[in-house]
GROMACS .gro file of C-alpha atoms in nm:
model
  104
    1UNK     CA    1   6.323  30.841   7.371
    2UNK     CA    2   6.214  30.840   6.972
    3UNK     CA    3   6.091  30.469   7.035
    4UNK     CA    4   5.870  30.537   7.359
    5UNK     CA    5   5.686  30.808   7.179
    6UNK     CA    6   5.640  30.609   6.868
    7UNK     CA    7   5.545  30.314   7.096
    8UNK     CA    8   5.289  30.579   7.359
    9UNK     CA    9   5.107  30.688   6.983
   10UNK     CA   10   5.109  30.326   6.815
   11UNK     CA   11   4.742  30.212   7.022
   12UNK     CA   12   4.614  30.589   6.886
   13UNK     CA   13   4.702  30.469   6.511
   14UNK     CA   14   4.503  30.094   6.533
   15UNK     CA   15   4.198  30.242   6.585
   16UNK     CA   16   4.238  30.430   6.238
   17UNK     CA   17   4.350  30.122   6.053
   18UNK     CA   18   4.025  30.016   6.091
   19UNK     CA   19   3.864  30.254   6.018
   20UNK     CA   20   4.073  30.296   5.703
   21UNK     CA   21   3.963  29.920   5.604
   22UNK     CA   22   3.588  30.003   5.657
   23UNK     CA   23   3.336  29.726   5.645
   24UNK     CA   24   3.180  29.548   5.398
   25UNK     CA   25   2.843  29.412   5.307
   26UNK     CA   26   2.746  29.140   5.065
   27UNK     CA   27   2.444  29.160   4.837
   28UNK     CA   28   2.361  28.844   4.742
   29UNK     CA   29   2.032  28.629   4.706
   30UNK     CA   30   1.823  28.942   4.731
   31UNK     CA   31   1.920  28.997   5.069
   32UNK     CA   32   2.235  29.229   5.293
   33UNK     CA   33   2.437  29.012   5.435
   34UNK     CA   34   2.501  29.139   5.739
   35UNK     CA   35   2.172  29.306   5.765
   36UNK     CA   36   2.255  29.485   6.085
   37UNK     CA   37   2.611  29.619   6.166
   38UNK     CA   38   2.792  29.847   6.435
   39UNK     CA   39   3.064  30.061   6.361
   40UNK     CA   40   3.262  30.372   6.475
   41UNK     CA   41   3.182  30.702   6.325
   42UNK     CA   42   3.411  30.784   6.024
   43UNK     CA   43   3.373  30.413   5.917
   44UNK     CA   44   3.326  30.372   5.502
   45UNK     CA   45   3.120  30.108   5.453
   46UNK     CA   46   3.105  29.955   5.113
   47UNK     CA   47   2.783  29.698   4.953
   48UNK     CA   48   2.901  29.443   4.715
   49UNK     CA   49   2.647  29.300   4.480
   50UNK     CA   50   2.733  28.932   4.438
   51UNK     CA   51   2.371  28.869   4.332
   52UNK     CA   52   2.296  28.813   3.962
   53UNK     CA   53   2.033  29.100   3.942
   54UNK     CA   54   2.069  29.445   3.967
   55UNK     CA   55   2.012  29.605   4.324
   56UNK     CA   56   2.054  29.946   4.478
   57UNK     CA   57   2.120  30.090   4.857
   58UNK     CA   58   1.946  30.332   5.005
   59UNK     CA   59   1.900  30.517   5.312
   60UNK     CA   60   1.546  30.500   5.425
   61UNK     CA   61   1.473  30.829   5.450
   62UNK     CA   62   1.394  30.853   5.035
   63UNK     CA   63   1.758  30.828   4.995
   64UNK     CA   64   1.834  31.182   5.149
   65UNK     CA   65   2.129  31.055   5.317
   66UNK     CA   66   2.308  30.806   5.083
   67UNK     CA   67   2.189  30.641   4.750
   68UNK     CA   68   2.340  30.392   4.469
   69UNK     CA   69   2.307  30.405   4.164
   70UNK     CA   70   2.190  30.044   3.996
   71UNK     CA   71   2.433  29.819   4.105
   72UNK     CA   72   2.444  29.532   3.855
   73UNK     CA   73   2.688  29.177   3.934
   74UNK     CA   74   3.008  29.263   4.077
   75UNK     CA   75   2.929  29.654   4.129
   76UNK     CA   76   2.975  29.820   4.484
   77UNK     CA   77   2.892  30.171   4.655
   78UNK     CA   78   3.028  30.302   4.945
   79UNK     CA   79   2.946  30.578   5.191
   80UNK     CA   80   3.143  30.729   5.461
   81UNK     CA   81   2.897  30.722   5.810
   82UNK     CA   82   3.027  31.034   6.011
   83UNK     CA   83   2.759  31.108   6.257
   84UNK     CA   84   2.642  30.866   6.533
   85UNK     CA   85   2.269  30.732   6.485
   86UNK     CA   86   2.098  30.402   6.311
   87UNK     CA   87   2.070  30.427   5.967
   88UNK     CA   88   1.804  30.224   5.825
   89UNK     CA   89   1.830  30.161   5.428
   90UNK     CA   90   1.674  29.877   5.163
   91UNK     CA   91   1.695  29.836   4.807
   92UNK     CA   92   1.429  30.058   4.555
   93UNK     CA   93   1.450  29.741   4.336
   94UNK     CA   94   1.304  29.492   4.583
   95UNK     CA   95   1.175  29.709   4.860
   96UNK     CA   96   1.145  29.376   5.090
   97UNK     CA   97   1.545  29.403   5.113
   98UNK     CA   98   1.644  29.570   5.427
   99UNK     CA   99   1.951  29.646   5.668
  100UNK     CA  100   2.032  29.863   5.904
  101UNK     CA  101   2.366  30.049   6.048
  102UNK     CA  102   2.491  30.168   6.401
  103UNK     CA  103   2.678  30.414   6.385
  104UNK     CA  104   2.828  30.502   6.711
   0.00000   0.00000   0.00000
């Protein structure tokens, strides 16, 4: 009886492994790589600057909804995306840099 409940909850408890591993997004030659992803809400993205300049991440909405501080080689920020929408951000160092994030 134990097992069949433990077995009925186990798909429940995938879905929040992933969410627990989050997703991740490379800086690197001045660009977001990916530049566009789609996740689940509650998913914690994190940036990883593998470039060899300083970078930041911002949302672009002036950085009202998340914001990094200078992320130099090897430095990484992450935010938490609870509500469903797009979330458009770039980096204030090189403005040209953008990416985007579904959150659904």
């Amino acid at each position: 009886m134990m097992r069949r409940a433990f077995l009925a909850a186990l798909p429940a408890l995938v879905p929040l492994a992933a969410h627990a591993a989050g997703v991740q997004v490379v800086i690197d030659r001045h660009m977001f790589a990916p530049m566009a992803i789609t996740v689940p809400a509650g998913t914690r993205v994190t940036w990883l600057n593998k470039d060899d300049t300083v970078h930041t991440v911002a949302s672009s909405d002036g950085g009202k909804v998340f914001s990094s501080p200078p992320l130099d080689t090897g430095d990484s920020f992450a935010f938490t995306f609870t509500r469903p929408g797009v979330y458009r951000y770039y980096c204030t160092v090189h403005p040209y840099m953008l990416g985007s994030i579904t959150v659904r």
